[in-house]
Amino acid sequence: MAVSPLHGGRAMTGRVVIDPAIATTPHGYPLKALVGHEMAVSATVFRDGHGERGARLRWRPVGVPRWRSTPMVAGYEDRWTAAATFDAVGLHEIVVDGWTRRYATWQRDLERWLAVGEDVAAELLVGAGILEELLGSVPTDQRGRVEDAIATLRSERCTTRVRLDAGFDDALVAIVDPDPDPADLTESVPIVVRVERERAGVGAWYELFP
């Protein structure tokens, strides 16, 4: 399915910028989608510097507190894409979130230091500090694993190899990396979408008459 560009204002908090480009109907009427069908969405998500980025697409019926969400995939020239599927008729709103993946950035930079044989003792402490800052957004039942990693990264009694294994543990990354980092989160301007029944996408004007 072709990507529907989003139209709305540029959003920026921290160092992340979201520049959506969604097509709107004439006179500012809401975009249209069909129940049960995917609507592809794209947005430009970028930042100054070289930090790793993350992005997700959120959507919900207008006035409903709970959001649905899905990760966005990075493409050419900072263009991120995802698709929303609507379950109900009515007005919905779409939001794109972007953030800096601080822990993924730390891992990437640490691998570069290791590749050139640098001492990474100080960098291991930096990683522990990032995990401590992310701990507040980790579900309670998963905090123990993150706390163990923090303790190991800070431990001077463990070998560097053990500390590195703790910092690059796949289970740890699965806990702290997917969700937005509240310290550097940007939300795009909400986009309103009118969702109609499937018949609205195939009916013709002459079917209205006997």
PDB file of C-alpha atoms in Angstrom:
ATOM      1  CA  MET A   1       0.000   0.000   0.000  1.00  0.00           C
ATOM      2  CA  ALA A   2       1.264   3.448  -0.816  1.00  0.00           C
ATOM      3  CA  VAL A   3       2.234   5.639   2.093  1.00  0.00           C
ATOM      4  CA  SER A   4      -0.214   8.426   2.899  1.00  0.00           C
ATOM      5  CA  PRO A   5       1.744  11.570   3.680  1.00  0.00           C
ATOM      6  CA  LEU A   6       0.634  13.340   6.935  1.00  0.00           C
ATOM      7  CA  HIS A   7      -0.019  17.108   6.990  1.00  0.00           C
ATOM      8  CA  GLY A   8       0.529  19.067  10.175  1.00  0.00           C
ATOM      9  CA  GLY A   9       2.929  21.361  11.996  1.00  0.00           C
ATOM     10  CA  ARG A  10       6.482  20.495  12.869  1.00  0.00           C
ATOM     11  CA  ALA A  11       6.878  19.265  16.437  1.00  0.00           C
ATOM     12  CA  MET A  12      10.025  19.500  18.513  1.00  0.00           C
ATOM     13  CA  THR A  13      10.993  18.964  22.138  1.00  0.00           C
ATOM     14  CA  GLY A  14      14.544  18.244  23.161  1.00  0.00           C
ATOM     15  CA  ARG A  15      16.694  17.344  20.167  1.00  0.00           C
ATOM     16  CA  VAL A  16      14.167  15.331  18.147  1.00  0.00           C
ATOM     17  CA  VAL A  17      12.176  16.952  15.346  1.00  0.00           C
ATOM     18  CA  ILE A  18       9.085  15.432  13.715  1.00  0.00           C
ATOM     19  CA  ASP A  19       8.090  16.949  10.413  1.00  0.00           C
ATOM     20  CA  PRO A  20       4.909  15.178   9.303  1.00  0.00           C
ATOM     21  CA  ALA A  21       3.615  15.595   5.797  1.00  0.00           C
ATOM     22  CA  ILE A  22       0.068  14.194   5.636  1.00  0.00           C
ATOM     23  CA  ALA A  23      -2.237  15.003   2.735  1.00  0.00           C
ATOM     24  CA  THR A  24      -5.423  16.787   3.763  1.00  0.00           C
ATOM     25  CA  THR A  25      -8.694  17.104   1.897  1.00  0.00           C
ATOM     26  CA  PRO A  26      -9.792  20.495   0.485  1.00  0.00           C
ATOM     27  CA  HIS A  27     -10.968  23.067   3.042  1.00  0.00           C
ATOM     28  CA  GLY A  28      -9.313  21.143   5.886  1.00  0.00           C
ATOM     29  CA  TYR A  29     -11.758  18.249   6.114  1.00  0.00           C
ATOM     30  CA  PRO A  30     -10.453  15.162   7.947  1.00  0.00           C
ATOM     31  CA  LEU A  31      -8.623  12.421   6.122  1.00  0.00           C
ATOM     32  CA  LYS A  32     -10.687   9.324   5.416  1.00  0.00           C
ATOM     33  CA  ALA A  33     -10.049   5.666   6.137  1.00  0.00           C
ATOM     34  CA  LEU A  34     -12.103   2.467   6.148  1.00  0.00           C
ATOM     35  CA  VAL A  35     -12.876   0.190   9.073  1.00  0.00           C
ATOM     36  CA  GLY A  36     -10.654  -2.886   9.058  1.00  0.00           C
ATOM     37  CA  HIS A  37      -8.276  -1.516   6.433  1.00  0.00           C
ATOM     38  CA  GLU A  38      -4.722  -0.338   6.985  1.00  0.00           C
ATOM     39  CA  MET A  39      -3.831   3.303   6.454  1.00  0.00           C
ATOM     40  CA  ALA A  40      -0.108   3.767   5.852  1.00  0.00           C
ATOM     41  CA  VAL A  41       1.496   6.768   7.515  1.00  0.00           C
ATOM     42  CA  SER A  42       4.901   8.360   7.128  1.00  0.00           C
ATOM     43  CA  ALA A  43       6.748  11.161   8.906  1.00  0.00           C
ATOM     44  CA  THR A  44      10.236  12.600   8.899  1.00  0.00           C
ATOM     45  CA  VAL A  45      11.905  12.043  12.281  1.00  0.00           C
ATOM     46  CA  PHE A  46      15.352  13.536  12.694  1.00  0.00           C
ATOM     47  CA  ARG A  47      17.687  15.104  15.232  1.00  0.00           C
ATOM     48  CA  ASP A  48      20.934  16.992  15.399  1.00  0.00           C
ATOM     49  CA  GLY A  49      23.973  14.899  16.233  1.00  0.00           C
ATOM     50  CA  HIS A  50      24.362  11.185  15.689  1.00  0.00           C
ATOM     51  CA  GLY A  51      22.105   9.603  18.306  1.00  0.00           C
ATOM     52  CA  GLU A  52      20.036   6.557  17.416  1.00  0.00           C
ATOM     53  CA  ARG A  53      16.361   7.376  16.971  1.00  0.00           C
ATOM     54  CA  GLY A  54      13.119   5.565  17.678  1.00  0.00           C
ATOM     55  CA  ALA A  55       9.604   6.316  16.449  1.00  0.00           C
ATOM     56  CA  ARG A  56       6.114   4.939  16.826  1.00  0.00           C
ATOM     57  CA  LEU A  57       2.638   5.597  15.470  1.00  0.00           C
ATOM     58  CA  ARG A  58      -0.291   5.992  17.890  1.00  0.00           C
ATOM     59  CA  TRP A  59      -4.000   6.248  17.118  1.00  0.00           C
ATOM     60  CA  ARG A  60      -7.352   6.233  18.940  1.00  0.00           C
ATOM     61  CA  PRO A  61     -10.972   7.350  18.535  1.00  0.00           C
ATOM     62  CA  VAL A  62     -11.333  11.006  19.490  1.00  0.00           C
ATOM     63  CA  GLY A  63     -12.243  11.247  23.177  1.00  0.00           C
ATOM     64  CA  VAL A  64     -11.103   7.705  24.063  1.00  0.00           C
ATOM     65  CA  PRO A  65      -8.248   7.656  26.624  1.00  0.00           C
ATOM     66  CA  ARG A  66      -6.503   4.493  25.450  1.00  0.00           C
ATOM     67  CA  TRP A  67      -4.116   4.581  22.480  1.00  0.00           C
ATOM     68  CA  ARG A  68      -3.093   1.798  20.137  1.00  0.00           C
ATOM     69  CA  SER A  69       0.466   1.937  18.860  1.00  0.00           C
ATOM     70  CA  THR A  70       2.976   0.269  16.577  1.00  0.00           C
ATOM     71  CA  PRO A  71       6.699   0.847  15.959  1.00  0.00           C
ATOM     72  CA  MET A  72       7.674   2.830  12.887  1.00  0.00           C
ATOM     73  CA  VAL A  73      10.365   1.613  10.493  1.00  0.00           C
ATOM     74  CA  ALA A  74      13.165   3.898   9.318  1.00  0.00           C
ATOM     75  CA  GLY A  75      13.541   4.388   5.583  1.00  0.00           C
ATOM     76  CA  TYR A  76      15.305   6.669   3.135  1.00  0.00           C
ATOM     77  CA  GLU A  77      16.318  10.178   4.258  1.00  0.00           C
ATOM     78  CA  ASP A  78      14.889   9.987   7.804  1.00  0.00           C
ATOM     79  CA  ARG A  79      11.453   8.917   6.574  1.00  0.00           C
ATOM     80  CA  TRP A  80       9.713   6.572   9.015  1.00  0.00           C
ATOM     81  CA  THR A  81       6.630   4.521   8.134  1.00  0.00           C
ATOM     82  CA  ALA A  82       3.958   2.430   9.849  1.00  0.00           C
ATOM     83  CA  ALA A  83       0.304   1.527   9.344  1.00  0.00           C
ATOM     84  CA  ALA A  84      -2.791   1.999  11.499  1.00  0.00           C
ATOM     85  CA  THR A  85      -5.899  -0.214  11.371  1.00  0.00           C
ATOM     86  CA  PHE A  86      -9.155   1.264  12.647  1.00  0.00           C
ATOM     87  CA  ASP A  87     -11.812  -0.860  14.350  1.00  0.00           C
ATOM     88  CA  ALA A  88     -14.661   1.614  14.620  1.00  0.00           C
ATOM     89  CA  VAL A  89     -16.483   4.242  12.576  1.00  0.00           C
ATOM     90  CA  GLY A  90     -16.001   7.886  13.565  1.00  0.00           C
ATOM     91  CA  LEU A  91     -13.309  10.468  14.086  1.00  0.00           C
ATOM     92  CA  HIS A  92      -9.880   9.214  15.110  1.00  0.00           C
ATOM     93  CA  GLU A  93      -6.618  10.978  15.821  1.00  0.00           C
ATOM     94  CA  ILE A  94      -3.104   9.957  14.832  1.00  0.00           C
ATOM     95  CA  VAL A  95       0.135  10.967  16.560  1.00  0.00           C
ATOM     96  CA  VAL A  96       3.754  10.223  15.680  1.00  0.00           C
ATOM     97  CA  ASP A  97       6.241   9.972  18.560  1.00  0.00           C
ATOM     98  CA  GLY A  98       9.991  10.332  18.139  1.00  0.00           C
ATOM     99  CA  TRP A  99      12.816  10.029  20.661  1.00  0.00           C
ATOM    100  CA  THR A 100      16.523   9.431  21.068  1.00  0.00           C
ATOM    101  CA  ARG A 101      17.382   5.828  21.895  1.00  0.00           C
ATOM    102  CA  ARG A 102      19.992   6.716  24.485  1.00  0.00           C
ATOM    103  CA  TYR A 103      20.860   3.177  25.498  1.00  0.00           C
ATOM    104  CA  ALA A 104      21.163   1.983  21.889  1.00  0.00           C
ATOM    105  CA  THR A 105      23.373   5.002  21.171  1.00  0.00           C
ATOM    106  CA  TRP A 106      25.561   4.117  24.157  1.00  0.00           C
ATOM    107  CA  GLN A 107      25.914   0.533  22.944  1.00  0.00           C
ATOM    108  CA  ARG A 108      26.861   1.663  19.448  1.00  0.00           C
ATOM    109  CA  ASP A 109      29.482   4.108  20.705  1.00  0.00           C
ATOM    110  CA  LEU A 110      30.877   1.558  23.153  1.00  0.00           C
ATOM    111  CA  GLU A 111      31.370  -0.954  20.342  1.00  0.00           C
ATOM    112  CA  ARG A 112      33.360   1.670  18.450  1.00  0.00           C
ATOM    113  CA  TRP A 113      35.616   2.263  21.461  1.00  0.00           C
ATOM    114  CA  LEU A 114      36.147  -1.467  21.854  1.00  0.00           C
ATOM    115  CA  ALA A 115      36.985  -1.868  18.168  1.00  0.00           C
ATOM    116  CA  VAL A 116      39.973   0.485  18.505  1.00  0.00           C
ATOM    117  CA  GLY A 117      41.149  -1.006  21.802  1.00  0.00           C
ATOM    118  CA  GLU A 118      40.225   1.887  24.095  1.00  0.00           C
ATOM    119  CA  ASP A 119      39.715   1.529  27.845  1.00  0.00           C
ATOM    120  CA  VAL A 120      35.938   1.548  28.386  1.00  0.00           C
ATOM    121  CA  ALA A 121      35.786   1.593  32.199  1.00  0.00           C
ATOM    122  CA  ALA A 122      34.312   5.105  32.274  1.00  0.00           C
ATOM    123  CA  GLU A 123      31.847   4.281  29.502  1.00  0.00           C
ATOM    124  CA  LEU A 124      30.492   1.335  31.472  1.00  0.00           C
ATOM    125  CA  LEU A 125      29.566   3.757  34.253  1.00  0.00           C
ATOM    126  CA  VAL A 126      27.840   5.979  31.706  1.00  0.00           C
ATOM    127  CA  GLY A 127      25.734   3.018  30.607  1.00  0.00           C
ATOM    128  CA  ALA A 128      24.770   2.315  34.209  1.00  0.00           C
ATOM    129  CA  GLY A 129      23.695   5.935  34.618  1.00  0.00           C
ATOM    130  CA  ILE A 130      21.479   5.758  31.524  1.00  0.00           C
ATOM    131  CA  LEU A 131      19.790   2.619  32.834  1.00  0.00           C
ATOM    132  CA  GLU A 132      19.159   4.333  36.167  1.00  0.00           C
ATOM    133  CA  GLU A 133      17.437   7.204  34.378  1.00  0.00           C
ATOM    134  CA  LEU A 134      15.299   4.801  32.326  1.00  0.00           C
ATOM    135  CA  LEU A 135      14.362   2.665  35.334  1.00  0.00           C
ATOM    136  CA  GLY A 136      11.338   4.760  36.213  1.00  0.00           C
ATOM    137  CA  SER A 137       9.580   3.840  32.966  1.00  0.00           C
ATOM    138  CA  VAL A 138      10.321   0.102  33.260  1.00  0.00           C
ATOM    139  CA  PRO A 139       7.405  -2.121  34.395  1.00  0.00           C
ATOM    140  CA  THR A 140       7.719  -3.130  38.036  1.00  0.00           C
ATOM    141  CA  ASP A 141       8.033  -6.840  37.297  1.00  0.00           C
ATOM    142  CA  GLN A 142      11.019  -6.218  34.996  1.00  0.00           C
ATOM    143  CA  ARG A 143      12.993  -3.762  37.098  1.00  0.00           C
ATOM    144  CA  GLY A 144      14.981  -6.468  38.839  1.00  0.00           C
ATOM    145  CA  ARG A 145      16.813  -7.378  35.647  1.00  0.00           C
ATOM    146  CA  VAL A 146      17.628  -3.748  34.942  1.00  0.00           C
ATOM    147  CA  GLU A 147      18.831  -3.200  38.504  1.00  0.00           C
ATOM    148  CA  ASP A 148      21.081  -6.270  38.225  1.00  0.00           C
ATOM    149  CA  ALA A 149      22.601  -4.881  35.034  1.00  0.00           C
ATOM    150  CA  ILE A 150      23.220  -1.520  36.705  1.00  0.00           C
ATOM    151  CA  ALA A 151      24.980  -3.205  39.621  1.00  0.00           C
ATOM    152  CA  THR A 152      27.153  -5.305  37.318  1.00  0.00           C
ATOM    153  CA  LEU A 153      28.108  -2.357  35.107  1.00  0.00           C
ATOM    154  CA  ARG A 154      29.209  -0.448  38.220  1.00  0.00           C
ATOM    155  CA  SER A 155      30.991  -3.381  39.867  1.00  0.00           C
ATOM    156  CA  GLU A 156      34.785  -3.113  40.063  1.00  0.00           C
ATOM    157  CA  ARG A 157      34.969  -6.731  41.223  1.00  0.00           C
ATOM    158  CA  CYS A 158      33.602  -8.071  37.919  1.00  0.00           C
ATOM    159  CA  THR A 159      35.797  -8.443  34.865  1.00  0.00           C
ATOM    160  CA  THR A 160      35.267  -6.099  31.926  1.00  0.00           C
ATOM    161  CA  ARG A 161      33.889  -9.032  29.933  1.00  0.00           C
ATOM    162  CA  VAL A 162      31.233  -9.757  32.541  1.00  0.00           C
ATOM    163  CA  ARG A 163      30.270  -6.093  32.700  1.00  0.00           C
ATOM    164  CA  LEU A 164      30.032  -5.900  28.909  1.00  0.00           C
ATOM    165  CA  ASP A 165      27.864  -9.014  28.781  1.00  0.00           C
ATOM    166  CA  ALA A 166      25.501  -7.413  31.286  1.00  0.00           C
ATOM    167  CA  GLY A 167      25.299  -4.205  29.256  1.00  0.00           C
ATOM    168  CA  PHE A 168      24.641  -5.993  25.963  1.00  0.00           C
ATOM    169  CA  ASP A 169      22.232  -8.599  27.298  1.00  0.00           C
ATOM    170  CA  ASP A 170      19.436  -9.061  24.740  1.00  0.00           C
ATOM    171  CA  ALA A 171      16.763  -9.457  27.420  1.00  0.00           C
ATOM    172  CA  LEU A 172      17.853  -6.172  28.997  1.00  0.00           C
ATOM    173  CA  VAL A 173      17.726  -4.359  25.663  1.00  0.00           C
ATOM    174  CA  ALA A 174      14.239  -5.739  25.018  1.00  0.00           C
ATOM    175  CA  ILE A 175      13.110  -4.102  28.266  1.00  0.00           C
ATOM    176  CA  VAL A 176      14.651  -0.625  27.998  1.00  0.00           C
ATOM    177  CA  ASP A 177      14.905   0.056  24.265  1.00  0.00           C
ATOM    178  CA  PRO A 178      11.447  -0.271  22.620  1.00  0.00           C
ATOM    179  CA  ASP A 179       9.538   2.312  24.668  1.00  0.00           C
ATOM    180  CA  PRO A 180       9.921   6.081  24.248  1.00  0.00           C
ATOM    181  CA  ASP A 181      12.513   7.797  26.404  1.00  0.00           C
ATOM    182  CA  PRO A 182      10.563  10.422  28.392  1.00  0.00           C
ATOM    183  CA  ALA A 183      13.676  12.595  28.663  1.00  0.00           C
ATOM    184  CA  ASP A 184      13.727  13.244  24.922  1.00  0.00           C
ATOM    185  CA  LEU A 185      10.221  12.525  23.627  1.00  0.00           C
ATOM    186  CA  THR A 186       8.571  14.524  20.866  1.00  0.00           C
ATOM    187  CA  GLU A 187       4.895  14.167  19.919  1.00  0.00           C
ATOM    188  CA  SER A 188       3.678  15.351  16.540  1.00  0.00           C
ATOM    189  CA  VAL A 189       0.645  17.565  16.091  1.00  0.00           C
ATOM    190  CA  PRO A 190      -2.429  15.225  16.153  1.00  0.00           C
ATOM    191  CA  ILE A 191      -3.985  14.447  12.775  1.00  0.00           C
ATOM    192  CA  VAL A 192      -7.741  13.802  12.570  1.00  0.00           C
ATOM    193  CA  VAL A 193      -8.975  10.900  10.426  1.00  0.00           C
ATOM    194  CA  ARG A 194     -12.614  10.148   9.617  1.00  0.00           C
ATOM    195  CA  VAL A 195     -13.148   6.380   9.595  1.00  0.00           C
ATOM    196  CA  GLU A 196     -16.112   5.113   7.589  1.00  0.00           C
ATOM    197  CA  ARG A 197     -17.672   1.715   7.017  1.00  0.00           C
ATOM    198  CA  GLU A 198     -16.119  -0.390   4.270  1.00  0.00           C
ATOM    199  CA  ARG A 199     -19.089   0.152   1.940  1.00  0.00           C
ATOM    200  CA  ALA A 200     -18.171   3.848   1.731  1.00  0.00           C
ATOM    201  CA  GLY A 201     -15.054   2.893  -0.201  1.00  0.00           C
ATOM    202  CA  VAL A 202     -16.864   1.030  -2.985  1.00  0.00           C
ATOM    203  CA  GLY A 203     -20.317   2.576  -3.329  1.00  0.00           C
ATOM    204  CA  ALA A 204     -21.185   4.772  -6.306  1.00  0.00           C
ATOM    205  CA  TRP A 205     -23.388   7.835  -6.403  1.00  0.00           C
ATOM    206  CA  TYR A 206     -26.014   6.206  -8.610  1.00  0.00           C
ATOM    207  CA  GLU A 207     -26.606   3.493  -5.992  1.00  0.00           C
ATOM    208  CA  LEU A 208     -28.388   6.104  -3.907  1.00  0.00           C
ATOM    209  CA  PHE A 209     -31.323   6.101  -6.326  1.00  0.00           C
ATOM    210  CA  PRO A 210     -33.851   3.332  -7.068  1.00  0.00           C
TER     211      PRO A 210
END
